[in-house]
Coordinates of C-alpha atoms in Angstrom, one line a residue:
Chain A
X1191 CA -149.1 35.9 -179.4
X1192 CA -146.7 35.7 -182.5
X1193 CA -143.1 34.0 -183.0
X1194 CA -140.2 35.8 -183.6
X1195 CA -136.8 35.2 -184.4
X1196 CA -134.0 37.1 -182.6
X1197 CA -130.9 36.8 -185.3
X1198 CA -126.9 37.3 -185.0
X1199 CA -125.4 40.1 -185.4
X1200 CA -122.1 38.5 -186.4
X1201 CA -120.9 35.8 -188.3
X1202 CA -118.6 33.1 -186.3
X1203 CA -119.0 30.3 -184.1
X1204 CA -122.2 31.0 -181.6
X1205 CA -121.8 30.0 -177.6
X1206 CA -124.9 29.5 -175.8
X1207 CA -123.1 29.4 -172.6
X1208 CA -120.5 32.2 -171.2
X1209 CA -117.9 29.5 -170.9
X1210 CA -117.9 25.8 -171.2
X1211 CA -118.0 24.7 -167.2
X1212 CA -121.0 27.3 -167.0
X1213 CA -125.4 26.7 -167.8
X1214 CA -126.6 28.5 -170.7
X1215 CA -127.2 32.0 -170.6
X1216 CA -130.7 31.1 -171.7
X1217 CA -133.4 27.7 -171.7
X1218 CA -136.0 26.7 -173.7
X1219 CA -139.4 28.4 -171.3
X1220 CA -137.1 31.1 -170.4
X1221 CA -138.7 35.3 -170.5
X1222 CA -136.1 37.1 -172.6
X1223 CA -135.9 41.3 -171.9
X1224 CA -134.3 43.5 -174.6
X1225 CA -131.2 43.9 -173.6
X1226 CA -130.7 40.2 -172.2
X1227 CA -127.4 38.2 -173.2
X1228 CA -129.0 35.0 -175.1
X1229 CA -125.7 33.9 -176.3
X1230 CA -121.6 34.7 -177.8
X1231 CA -120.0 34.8 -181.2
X1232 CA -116.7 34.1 -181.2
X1233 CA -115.5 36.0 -184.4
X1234 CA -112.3 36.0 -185.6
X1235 CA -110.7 35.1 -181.8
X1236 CA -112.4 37.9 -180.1
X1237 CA -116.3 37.1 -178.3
X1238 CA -119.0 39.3 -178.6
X1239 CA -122.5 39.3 -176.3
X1240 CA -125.6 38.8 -178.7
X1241 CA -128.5 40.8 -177.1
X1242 CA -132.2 40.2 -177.4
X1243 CA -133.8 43.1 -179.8
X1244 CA -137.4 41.9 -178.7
X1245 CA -138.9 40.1 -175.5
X1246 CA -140.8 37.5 -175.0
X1247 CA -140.5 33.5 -174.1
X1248 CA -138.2 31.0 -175.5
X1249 CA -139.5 28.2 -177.8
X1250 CA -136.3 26.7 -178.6
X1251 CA -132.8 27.7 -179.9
X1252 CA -132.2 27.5 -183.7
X1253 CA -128.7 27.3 -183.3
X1254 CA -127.0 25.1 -180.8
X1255 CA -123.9 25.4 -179.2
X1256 CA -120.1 26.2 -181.3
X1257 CA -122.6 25.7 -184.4
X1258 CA -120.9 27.9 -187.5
X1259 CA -123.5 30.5 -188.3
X1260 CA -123.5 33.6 -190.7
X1261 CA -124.4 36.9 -189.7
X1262 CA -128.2 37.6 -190.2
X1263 CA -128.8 33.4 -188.9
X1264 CA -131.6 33.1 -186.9
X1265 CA -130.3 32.2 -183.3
X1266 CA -133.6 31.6 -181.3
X1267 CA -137.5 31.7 -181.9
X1268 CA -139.5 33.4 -179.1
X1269 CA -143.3 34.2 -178.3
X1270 CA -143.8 37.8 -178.0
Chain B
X541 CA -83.7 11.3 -195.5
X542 CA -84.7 14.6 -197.7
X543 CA -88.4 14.8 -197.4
X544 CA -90.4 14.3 -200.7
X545 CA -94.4 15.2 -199.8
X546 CA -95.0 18.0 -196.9
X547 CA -98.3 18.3 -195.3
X548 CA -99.1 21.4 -194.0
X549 CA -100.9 21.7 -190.9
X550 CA -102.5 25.5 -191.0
X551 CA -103.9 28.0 -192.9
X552 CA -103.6 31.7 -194.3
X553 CA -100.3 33.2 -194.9
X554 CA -98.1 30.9 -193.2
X555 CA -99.4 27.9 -195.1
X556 CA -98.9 29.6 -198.5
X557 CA -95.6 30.7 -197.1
X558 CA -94.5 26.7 -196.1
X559 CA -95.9 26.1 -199.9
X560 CA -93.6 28.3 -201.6
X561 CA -90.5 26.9 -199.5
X562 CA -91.7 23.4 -200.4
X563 CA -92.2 23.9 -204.1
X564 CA -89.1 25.7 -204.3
X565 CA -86.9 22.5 -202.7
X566 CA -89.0 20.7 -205.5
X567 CA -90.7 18.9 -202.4
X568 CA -94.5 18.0 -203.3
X569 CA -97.7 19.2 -201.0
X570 CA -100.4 18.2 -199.8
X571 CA -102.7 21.5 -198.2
X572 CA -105.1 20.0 -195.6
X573 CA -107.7 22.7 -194.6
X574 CA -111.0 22.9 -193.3
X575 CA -114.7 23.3 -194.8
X576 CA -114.6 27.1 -194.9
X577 CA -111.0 27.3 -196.3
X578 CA -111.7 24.9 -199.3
X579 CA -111.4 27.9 -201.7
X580 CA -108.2 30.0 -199.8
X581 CA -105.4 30.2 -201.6
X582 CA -103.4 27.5 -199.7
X583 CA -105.9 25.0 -200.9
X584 CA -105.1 26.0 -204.8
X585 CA -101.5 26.9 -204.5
X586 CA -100.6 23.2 -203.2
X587 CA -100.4 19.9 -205.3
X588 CA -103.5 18.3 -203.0
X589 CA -106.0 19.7 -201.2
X590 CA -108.0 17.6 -198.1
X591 CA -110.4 18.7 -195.8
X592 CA -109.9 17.6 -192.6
X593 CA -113.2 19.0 -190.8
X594 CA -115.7 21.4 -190.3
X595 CA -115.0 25.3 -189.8
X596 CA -114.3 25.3 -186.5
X597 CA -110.4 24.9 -185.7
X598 CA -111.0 22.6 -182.8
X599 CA -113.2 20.4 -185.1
X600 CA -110.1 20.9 -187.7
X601 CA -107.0 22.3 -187.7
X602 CA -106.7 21.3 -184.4
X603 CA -108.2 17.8 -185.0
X604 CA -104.7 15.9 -184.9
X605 CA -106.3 12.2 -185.8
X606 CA -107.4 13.9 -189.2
X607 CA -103.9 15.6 -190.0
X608 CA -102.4 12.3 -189.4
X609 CA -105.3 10.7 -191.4
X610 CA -104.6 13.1 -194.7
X611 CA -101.0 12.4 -193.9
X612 CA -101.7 8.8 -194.3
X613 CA -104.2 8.6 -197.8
X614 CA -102.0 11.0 -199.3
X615 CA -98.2 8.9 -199.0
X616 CA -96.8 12.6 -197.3
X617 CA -93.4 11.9 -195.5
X618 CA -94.1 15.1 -193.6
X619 CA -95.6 17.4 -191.9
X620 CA -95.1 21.2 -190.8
X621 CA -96.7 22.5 -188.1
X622 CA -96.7 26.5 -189.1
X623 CA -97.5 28.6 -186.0
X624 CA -100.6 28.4 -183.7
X625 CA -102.9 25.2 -184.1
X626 CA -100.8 22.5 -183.3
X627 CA -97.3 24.0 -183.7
X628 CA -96.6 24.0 -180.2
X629 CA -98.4 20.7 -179.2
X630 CA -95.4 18.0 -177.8
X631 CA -98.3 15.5 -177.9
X632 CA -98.7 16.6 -181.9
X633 CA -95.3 15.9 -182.5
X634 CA -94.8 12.9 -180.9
X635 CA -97.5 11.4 -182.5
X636 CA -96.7 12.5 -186.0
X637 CA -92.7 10.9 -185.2
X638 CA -95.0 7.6 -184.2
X639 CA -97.0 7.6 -187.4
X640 CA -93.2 6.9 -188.9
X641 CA -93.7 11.0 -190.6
X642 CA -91.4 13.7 -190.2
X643 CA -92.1 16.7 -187.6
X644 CA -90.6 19.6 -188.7
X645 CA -89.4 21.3 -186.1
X646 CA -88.1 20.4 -182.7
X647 CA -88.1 16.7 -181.0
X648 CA -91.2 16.3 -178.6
X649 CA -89.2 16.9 -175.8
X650 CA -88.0 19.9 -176.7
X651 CA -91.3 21.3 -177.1
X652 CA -92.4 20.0 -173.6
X653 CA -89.7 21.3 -171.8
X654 CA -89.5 24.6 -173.3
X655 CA -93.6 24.3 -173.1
X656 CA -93.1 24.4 -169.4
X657 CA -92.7 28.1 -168.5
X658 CA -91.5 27.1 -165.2
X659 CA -89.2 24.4 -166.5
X660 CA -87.9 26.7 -169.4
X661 CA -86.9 28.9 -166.7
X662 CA -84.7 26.4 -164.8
X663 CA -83.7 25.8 -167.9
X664 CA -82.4 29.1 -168.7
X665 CA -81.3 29.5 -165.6
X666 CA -78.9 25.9 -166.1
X667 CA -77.9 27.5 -169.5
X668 CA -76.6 30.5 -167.2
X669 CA -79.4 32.9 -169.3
X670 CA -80.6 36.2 -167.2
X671 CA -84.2 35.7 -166.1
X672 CA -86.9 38.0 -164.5
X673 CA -86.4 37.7 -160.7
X674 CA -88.8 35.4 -159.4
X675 CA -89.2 31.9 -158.1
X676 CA -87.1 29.5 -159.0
X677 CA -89.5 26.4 -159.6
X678 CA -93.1 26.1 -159.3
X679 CA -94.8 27.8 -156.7
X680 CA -95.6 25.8 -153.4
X681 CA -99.2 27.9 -152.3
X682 CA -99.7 31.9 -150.7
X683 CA -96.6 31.8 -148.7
X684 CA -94.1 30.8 -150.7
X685 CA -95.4 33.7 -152.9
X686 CA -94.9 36.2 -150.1
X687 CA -91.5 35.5 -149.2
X688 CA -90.4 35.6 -152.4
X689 CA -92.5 38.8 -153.6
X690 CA -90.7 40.7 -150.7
X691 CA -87.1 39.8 -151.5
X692 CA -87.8 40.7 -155.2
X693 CA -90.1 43.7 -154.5
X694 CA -93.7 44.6 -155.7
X695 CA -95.9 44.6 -158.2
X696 CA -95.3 40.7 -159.8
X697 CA -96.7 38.9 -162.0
X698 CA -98.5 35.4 -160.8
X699 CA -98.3 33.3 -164.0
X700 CA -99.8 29.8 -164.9
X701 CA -96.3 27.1 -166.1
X702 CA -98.5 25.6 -168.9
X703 CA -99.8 28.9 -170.2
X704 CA -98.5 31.4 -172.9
X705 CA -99.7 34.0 -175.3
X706 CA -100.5 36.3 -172.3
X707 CA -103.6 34.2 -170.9
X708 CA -103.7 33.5 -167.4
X709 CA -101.3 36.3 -166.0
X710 CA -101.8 37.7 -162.9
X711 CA -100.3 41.2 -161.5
X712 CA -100.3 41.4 -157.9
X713 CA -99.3 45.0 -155.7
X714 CA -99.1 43.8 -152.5
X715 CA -99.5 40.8 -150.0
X716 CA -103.3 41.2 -149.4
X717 CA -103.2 40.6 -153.6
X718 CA -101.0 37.9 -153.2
X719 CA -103.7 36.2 -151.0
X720 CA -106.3 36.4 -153.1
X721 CA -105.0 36.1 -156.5
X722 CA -102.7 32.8 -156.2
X723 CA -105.6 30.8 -155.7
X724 CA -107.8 32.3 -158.2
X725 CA -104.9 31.9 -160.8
X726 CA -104.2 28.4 -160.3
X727 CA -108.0 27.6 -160.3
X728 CA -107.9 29.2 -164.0
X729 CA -104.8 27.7 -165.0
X730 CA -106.4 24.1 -163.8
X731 CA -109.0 25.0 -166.0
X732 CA -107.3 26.4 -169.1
X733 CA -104.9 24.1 -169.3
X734 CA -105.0 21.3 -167.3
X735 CA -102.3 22.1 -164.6
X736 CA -103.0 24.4 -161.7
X737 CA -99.2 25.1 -161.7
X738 CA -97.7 28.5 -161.0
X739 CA -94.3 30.4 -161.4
X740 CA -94.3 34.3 -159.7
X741 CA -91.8 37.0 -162.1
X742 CA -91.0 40.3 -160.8
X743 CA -93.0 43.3 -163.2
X744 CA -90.5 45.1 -165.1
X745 CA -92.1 48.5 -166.0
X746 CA -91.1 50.2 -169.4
X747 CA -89.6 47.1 -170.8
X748 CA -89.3 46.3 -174.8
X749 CA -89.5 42.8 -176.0
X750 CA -86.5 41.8 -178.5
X751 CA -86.2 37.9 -179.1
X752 CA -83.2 36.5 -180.9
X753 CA -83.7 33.7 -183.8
X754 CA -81.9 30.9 -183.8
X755 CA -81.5 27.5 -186.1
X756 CA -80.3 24.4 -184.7
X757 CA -79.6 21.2 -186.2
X758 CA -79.5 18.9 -183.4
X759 CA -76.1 19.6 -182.3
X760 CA -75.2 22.9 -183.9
X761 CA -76.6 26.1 -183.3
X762 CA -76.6 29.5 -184.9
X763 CA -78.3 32.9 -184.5
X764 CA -79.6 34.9 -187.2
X765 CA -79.5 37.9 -184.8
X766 CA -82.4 39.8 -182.7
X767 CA -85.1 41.6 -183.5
X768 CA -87.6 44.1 -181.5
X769 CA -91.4 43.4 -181.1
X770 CA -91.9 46.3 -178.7
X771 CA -95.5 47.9 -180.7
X772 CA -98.2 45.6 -178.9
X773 CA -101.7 45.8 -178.3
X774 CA -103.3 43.6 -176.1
X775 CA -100.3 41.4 -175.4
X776 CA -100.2 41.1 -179.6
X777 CA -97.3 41.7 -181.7
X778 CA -98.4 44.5 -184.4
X779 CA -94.9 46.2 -185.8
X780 CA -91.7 44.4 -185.8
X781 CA -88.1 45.4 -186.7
X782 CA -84.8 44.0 -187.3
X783 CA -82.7 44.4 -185.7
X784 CA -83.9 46.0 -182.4
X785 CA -82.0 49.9 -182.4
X786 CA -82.8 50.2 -179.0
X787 CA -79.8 47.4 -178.1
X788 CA -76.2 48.6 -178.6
X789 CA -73.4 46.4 -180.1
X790 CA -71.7 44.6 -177.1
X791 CA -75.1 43.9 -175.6
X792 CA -76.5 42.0 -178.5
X793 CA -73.7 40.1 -179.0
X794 CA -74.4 39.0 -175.4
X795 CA -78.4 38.5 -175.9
X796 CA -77.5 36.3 -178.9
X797 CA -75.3 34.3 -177.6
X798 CA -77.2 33.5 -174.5
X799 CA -79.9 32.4 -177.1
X800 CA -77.6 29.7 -178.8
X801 CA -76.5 28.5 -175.2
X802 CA -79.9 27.6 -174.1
X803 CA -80.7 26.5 -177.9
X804 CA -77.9 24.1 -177.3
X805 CA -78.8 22.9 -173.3
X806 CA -82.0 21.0 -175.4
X807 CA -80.1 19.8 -178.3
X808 CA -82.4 22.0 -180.5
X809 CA -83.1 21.3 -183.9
X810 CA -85.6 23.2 -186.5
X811 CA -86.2 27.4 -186.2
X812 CA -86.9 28.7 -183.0
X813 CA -87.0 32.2 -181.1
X814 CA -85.9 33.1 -177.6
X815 CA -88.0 35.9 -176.3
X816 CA -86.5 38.3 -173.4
X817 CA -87.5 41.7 -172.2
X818 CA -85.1 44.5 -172.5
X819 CA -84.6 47.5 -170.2
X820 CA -83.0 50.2 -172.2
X821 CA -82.7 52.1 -169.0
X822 CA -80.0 49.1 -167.9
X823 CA -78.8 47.2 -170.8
X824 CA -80.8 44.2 -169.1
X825 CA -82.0 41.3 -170.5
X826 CA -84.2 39.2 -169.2
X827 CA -85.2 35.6 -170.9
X828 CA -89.2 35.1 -171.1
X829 CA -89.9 32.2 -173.3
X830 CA -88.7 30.1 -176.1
X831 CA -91.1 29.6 -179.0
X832 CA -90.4 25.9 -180.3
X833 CA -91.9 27.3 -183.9
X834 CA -91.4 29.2 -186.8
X835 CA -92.7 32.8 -185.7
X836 CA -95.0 35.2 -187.4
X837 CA -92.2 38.3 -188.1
X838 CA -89.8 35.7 -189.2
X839 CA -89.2 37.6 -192.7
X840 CA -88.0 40.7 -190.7
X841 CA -84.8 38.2 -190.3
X842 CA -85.1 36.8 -193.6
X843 CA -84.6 40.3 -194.7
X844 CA -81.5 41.1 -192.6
X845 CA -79.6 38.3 -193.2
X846 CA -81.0 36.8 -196.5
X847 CA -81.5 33.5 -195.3
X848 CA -84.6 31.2 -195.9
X849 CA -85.6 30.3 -192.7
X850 CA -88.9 27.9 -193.9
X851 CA -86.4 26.3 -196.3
X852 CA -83.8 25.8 -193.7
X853 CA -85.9 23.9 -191.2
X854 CA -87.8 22.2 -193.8
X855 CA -83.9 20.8 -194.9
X856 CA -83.0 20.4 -191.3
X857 CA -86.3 18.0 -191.3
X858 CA -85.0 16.0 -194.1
X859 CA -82.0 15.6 -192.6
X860 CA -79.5 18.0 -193.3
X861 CA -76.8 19.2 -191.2
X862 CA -76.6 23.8 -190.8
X863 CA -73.8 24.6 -193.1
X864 CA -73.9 27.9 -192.3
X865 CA -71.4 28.9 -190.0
X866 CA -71.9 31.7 -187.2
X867 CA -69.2 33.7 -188.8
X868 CA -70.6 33.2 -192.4
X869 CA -74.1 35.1 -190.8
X870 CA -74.3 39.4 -191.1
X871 CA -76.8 41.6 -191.3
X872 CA -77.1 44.4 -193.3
X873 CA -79.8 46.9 -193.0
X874 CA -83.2 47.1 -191.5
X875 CA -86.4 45.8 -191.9
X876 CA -90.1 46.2 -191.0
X877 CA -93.1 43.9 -190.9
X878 CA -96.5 45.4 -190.3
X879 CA -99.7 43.6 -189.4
X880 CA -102.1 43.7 -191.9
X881 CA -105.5 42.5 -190.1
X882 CA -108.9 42.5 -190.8
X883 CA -110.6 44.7 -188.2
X884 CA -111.6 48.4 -187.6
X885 CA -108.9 50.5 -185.7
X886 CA -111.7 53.5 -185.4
X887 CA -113.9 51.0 -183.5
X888 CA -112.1 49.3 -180.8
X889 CA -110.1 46.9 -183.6
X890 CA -113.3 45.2 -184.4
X891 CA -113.5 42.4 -186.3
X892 CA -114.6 42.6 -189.9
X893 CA -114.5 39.7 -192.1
X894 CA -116.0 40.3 -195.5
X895 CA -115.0 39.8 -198.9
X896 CA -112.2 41.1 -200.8
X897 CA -113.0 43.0 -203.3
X898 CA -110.5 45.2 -205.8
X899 CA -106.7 45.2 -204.1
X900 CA -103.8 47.2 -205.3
X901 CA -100.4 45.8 -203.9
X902 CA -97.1 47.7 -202.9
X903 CA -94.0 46.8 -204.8
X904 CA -90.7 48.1 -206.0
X905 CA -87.3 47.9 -203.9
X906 CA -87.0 46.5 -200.6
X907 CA -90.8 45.4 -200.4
X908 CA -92.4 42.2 -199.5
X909 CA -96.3 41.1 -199.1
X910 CA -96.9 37.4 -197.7
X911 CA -100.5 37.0 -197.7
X912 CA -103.6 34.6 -198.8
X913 CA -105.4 37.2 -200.4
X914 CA -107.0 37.3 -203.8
X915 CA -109.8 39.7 -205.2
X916 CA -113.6 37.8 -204.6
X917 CA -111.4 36.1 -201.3
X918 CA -114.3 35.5 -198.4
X919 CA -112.8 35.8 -195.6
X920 CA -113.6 33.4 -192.9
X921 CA -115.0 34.6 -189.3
X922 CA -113.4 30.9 -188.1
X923 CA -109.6 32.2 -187.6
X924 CA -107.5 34.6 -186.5
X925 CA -107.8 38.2 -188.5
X926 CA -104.2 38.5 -190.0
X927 CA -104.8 39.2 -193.7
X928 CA -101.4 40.0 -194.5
X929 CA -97.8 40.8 -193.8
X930 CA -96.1 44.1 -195.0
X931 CA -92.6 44.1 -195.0
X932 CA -89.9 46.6 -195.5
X933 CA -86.2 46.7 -195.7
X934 CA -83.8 49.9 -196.4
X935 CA -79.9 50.6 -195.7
X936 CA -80.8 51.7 -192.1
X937 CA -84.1 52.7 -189.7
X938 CA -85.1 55.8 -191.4
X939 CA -85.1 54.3 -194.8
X940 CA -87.2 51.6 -194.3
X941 CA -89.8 54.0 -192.3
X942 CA -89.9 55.9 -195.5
X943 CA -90.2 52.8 -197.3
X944 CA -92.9 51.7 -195.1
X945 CA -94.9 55.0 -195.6
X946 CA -94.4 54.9 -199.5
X947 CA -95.7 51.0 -199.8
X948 CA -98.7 51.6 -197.4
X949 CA -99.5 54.8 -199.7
X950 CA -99.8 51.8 -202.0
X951 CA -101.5 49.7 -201.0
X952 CA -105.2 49.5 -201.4
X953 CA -107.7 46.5 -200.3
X954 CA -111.5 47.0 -201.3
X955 CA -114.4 45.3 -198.7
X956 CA -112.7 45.3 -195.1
X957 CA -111.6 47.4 -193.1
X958 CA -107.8 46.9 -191.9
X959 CA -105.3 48.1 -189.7
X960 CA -103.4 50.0 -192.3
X961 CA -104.5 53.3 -190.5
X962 CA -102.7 52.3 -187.9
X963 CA -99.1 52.1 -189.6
X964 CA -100.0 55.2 -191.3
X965 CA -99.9 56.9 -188.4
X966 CA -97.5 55.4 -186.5
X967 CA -94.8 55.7 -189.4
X968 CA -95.6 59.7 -188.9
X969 CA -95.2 59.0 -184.8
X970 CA -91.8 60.9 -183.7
X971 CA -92.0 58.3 -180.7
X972 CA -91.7 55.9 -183.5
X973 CA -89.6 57.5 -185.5
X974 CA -87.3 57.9 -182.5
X975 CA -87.4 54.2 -181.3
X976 CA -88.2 55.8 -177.9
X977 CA -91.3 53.1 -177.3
X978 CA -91.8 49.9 -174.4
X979 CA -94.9 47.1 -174.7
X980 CA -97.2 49.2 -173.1
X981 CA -96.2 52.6 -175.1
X982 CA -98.6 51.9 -178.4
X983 CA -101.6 51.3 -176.1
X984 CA -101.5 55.0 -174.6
X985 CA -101.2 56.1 -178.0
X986 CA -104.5 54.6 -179.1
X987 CA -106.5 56.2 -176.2
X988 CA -105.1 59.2 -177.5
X989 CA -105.7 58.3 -181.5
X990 CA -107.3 55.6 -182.5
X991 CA -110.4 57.4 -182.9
X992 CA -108.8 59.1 -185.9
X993 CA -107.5 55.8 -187.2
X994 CA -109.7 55.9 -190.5

């Protein structure tokens, strides 16, 4: 078992959830899958999917929701 | 009373723009701005700098407690709105009249009527202005929608009353559509904005979009003329032109004066645009939407007609009555504006903040660059991407394409990636060269090109 971050892609303002009347794409105790949405940057007005690199379990988020993050942030921690 | 401290309400070009106006009526300003704008160029070109919130504009720039708050510590008499944020907010404006300060631009209730799609309609309608076919009012549920669809014909559009900027539109091709689409559009518009309401327009294919600018004191009303917006990509304005070739003589005078009559139906006072789509193939007009604002491609006008258009409302705030007659108005020439914005035309129009690094500007006759940029200049991912705005002007069309060509040759910014490809090639286009374009004409071009857009 190690940790792991997964980190954003993008600067911008991150979105854990596809929109705001919806649950988050992903929980603390959640599996992730490569591939799997884990959250949005909104960059510049126009939204863009952040995908899990790496699988494993959630810990926690790192960044919470509409926080102002640079590109190369950490956005989650994860056991692999 | 002639305002003596403006606060303005935005950011990037605009606000540097409202800056130059103010400094130049010898008006002080105060430049509020938010935690990742404290170093723009807004911030340093004004008299006083506040921040007003963290990066994100609904935490700032559209935080309208903390605009009035700034307005407040600093003693500013008023406050300009720009475009976007809270430009268009009726709320905003009424709030900022209550706070005893100046709104420059229209009264509240010009900006709520005109806010109202469905209401501007009417409105137009009243002011005996040619709109799309459609529904008269707001739209009573599925059947309503039906009848009216099959005495206008198919495909419409279904199209929320408080919405704008393209969100929330709907294109229906038949009754089955009709069915399932009203209710899933007023579901979104509920959401979006607050009012389920909807309005149904007839689709008119091939259209271009020309507006007509007007300034209004209050009582009087002029127009400074039309120009065409036609180049869009999703919805967005990228190229602009005045005055729009496509519209001959005894037309335009037409358009523009159906754009002073509904300018004077609300008593309008401050700049504002009247937006219509125009089939070439008829000589049609059709009124969309007023824009209660000072609009992005105002300097194509500017350029046209040689008037200040920032200086005149921000006179018209203070107090002043237009002295400029209708008669005393001509244009002479054309001009160009161009889009500068930060993103990559080879890659879908992604994106690309980063910082600015060496820049080389256009100059010499005919040639004007608004921007915020400076070399070392990070740009924020916060806010819209519009870097800059190129614009143009020569004795007719085909000089100012050349013109447009020779200053984009110019021009060089180091560290992003812009659309400057774009204009390159589309100053080369014969369709463009021609004027032989419609709104939807630029994006089958880029499925065609915008690969090689580097």
């Amino acid at each position: 078992m190690a940790t792991e971050q997964i980190l954003s892609p993008l600067p911008g303002t991150f979105y854990r959830r596809p929109a705001p009347d919806q649950p988050s794409f992903k929980e603390d105790g959640d599996t992730i899958a490569v591939g799997d949405v884990i959250g949005l940057v909104e960059v510049m007005k126009s939204f863009h999917e952040v995908t899990a690199d790496k699988a494993g379990t959630v810990v926690k988020f790192l960044a919470e929701n509409e926080d102002a993050i640079m590109a190369g942030n950490p956005l989650v921690e994860i056991e692999t | 009373m002639p305002i003596k401290k403006l606060l303005i309400a935005n950011r990037g070009e605009i606000a540097v723009r409202i800056i130059r106006a103010a400094q130049e009526l010898g008006i002080a300003t105060v430049q509020v701005h938010s935690e990742a704008d404290a170093d723009a160029l807004p911030a340093q070109l004004a008299d006083e700098a506040v921040s007003i919130g963290p990066p994100q504009a609904a935490k700032s720039y559209l935080n309208a407690q903390a605009v009035l708050d700034a307005a407040r510590q600093t003693g500013a008499d008023a406050v300009h709105p720009g475009y976007g944020f809270l430009a268009e907010s009726a709320e905003f404006a009424g709030a900022v009249a209550d706070a005893g300060l100046v709104f420059v631009g229209p009264s509240a209730h010009a900006i709520t009527l005109m806010g109202d799609k469905a209401a501007a309609r009417h409105a137009a309608q009243d002011a005996g202005v040619p709109t799309v076919p459609g529904s008269a009012e707001r739209i009573e549920g599925v059947e309503q929608v039906k009848a009216i669809a099959a005495e206008i014909g198919y495909p419409i559009m279904i199209k929320a009353a408080a919405g704008g900027g393209g969100r929330g539109i709907r294109i229906a091709a038949n009754a089955e559509e009709v069915a399932a689409l009203v209710p899933q559009a007023s579901a979104e518009a509920l959401s979006a904005f607050g009012d389920g309401g909807l309005y149904v327009e007839k689709v008119i294919e091939r259209a271009r979009h020309v507006e007509v600018q007007i300034l209004g004191d209050g009582e009087n009303v002029v127009h400074l003329f039309e120009r065409e917006c036609s180049l869009q990509r999703r919805r967005q304005k990228v190229w602009e032109e005045a005055p729009a070739a496509s519209v001959p003589d005894n037309v335009r005078a037409k358009l523009c004066s159906s754009a002073v009559a509904l300018a004077e139906a609300v008593n309008y006072s401050g700049a504002g645009t009247v937006e219509y789509l125009y089939d070439d193939a008829t000589d049609k007009f059709y009124f969309i939407e007023m824009n209660t604002r000072i609009q992005v491609e105002h300097p194509v006008t500017e350029a046209i007609t040689g008037i200040d258009l920032v200086r005149e409302m921000i006179l018209i705030a203070g107090g002043k009555k237009l002295d400029i007659t209708q008669d005393a108005i001509a244009r002479r020439g054309h001009a160009i504006e161009v889009r500068i914005n930060a993103e990559d035309p080879s890659n879908g129009f992604m994106p690309f903040p980063g910082v600015i690094g060496n820049m080389r500007l256009p100059g010499g006759p005919g040639v004007r660059f608004d921007s915020m940029l400076y070399p070392g200049y990070a740009i924020p991912p916060f806010y819209d991407s519009l870097l800059a705005k190129l614009i143009v002007w020569g004795d007719d069309r085909d000089h100012a394409i050349a013109r447009l060509s020779r200053a984009l040759g110019e021009l060089d910014i180091e560290g992003v990636k812009t659309t400057k490809p774009l204009f390159c090639a589309l100053a080369k286009d014969g369709a463009v060269q021609e004027g032989s374009v419609h709104t939807r004409w630029l994006e089958g071009w880029l499925e065609d090109n915008a690969s090689r857009l580097t």
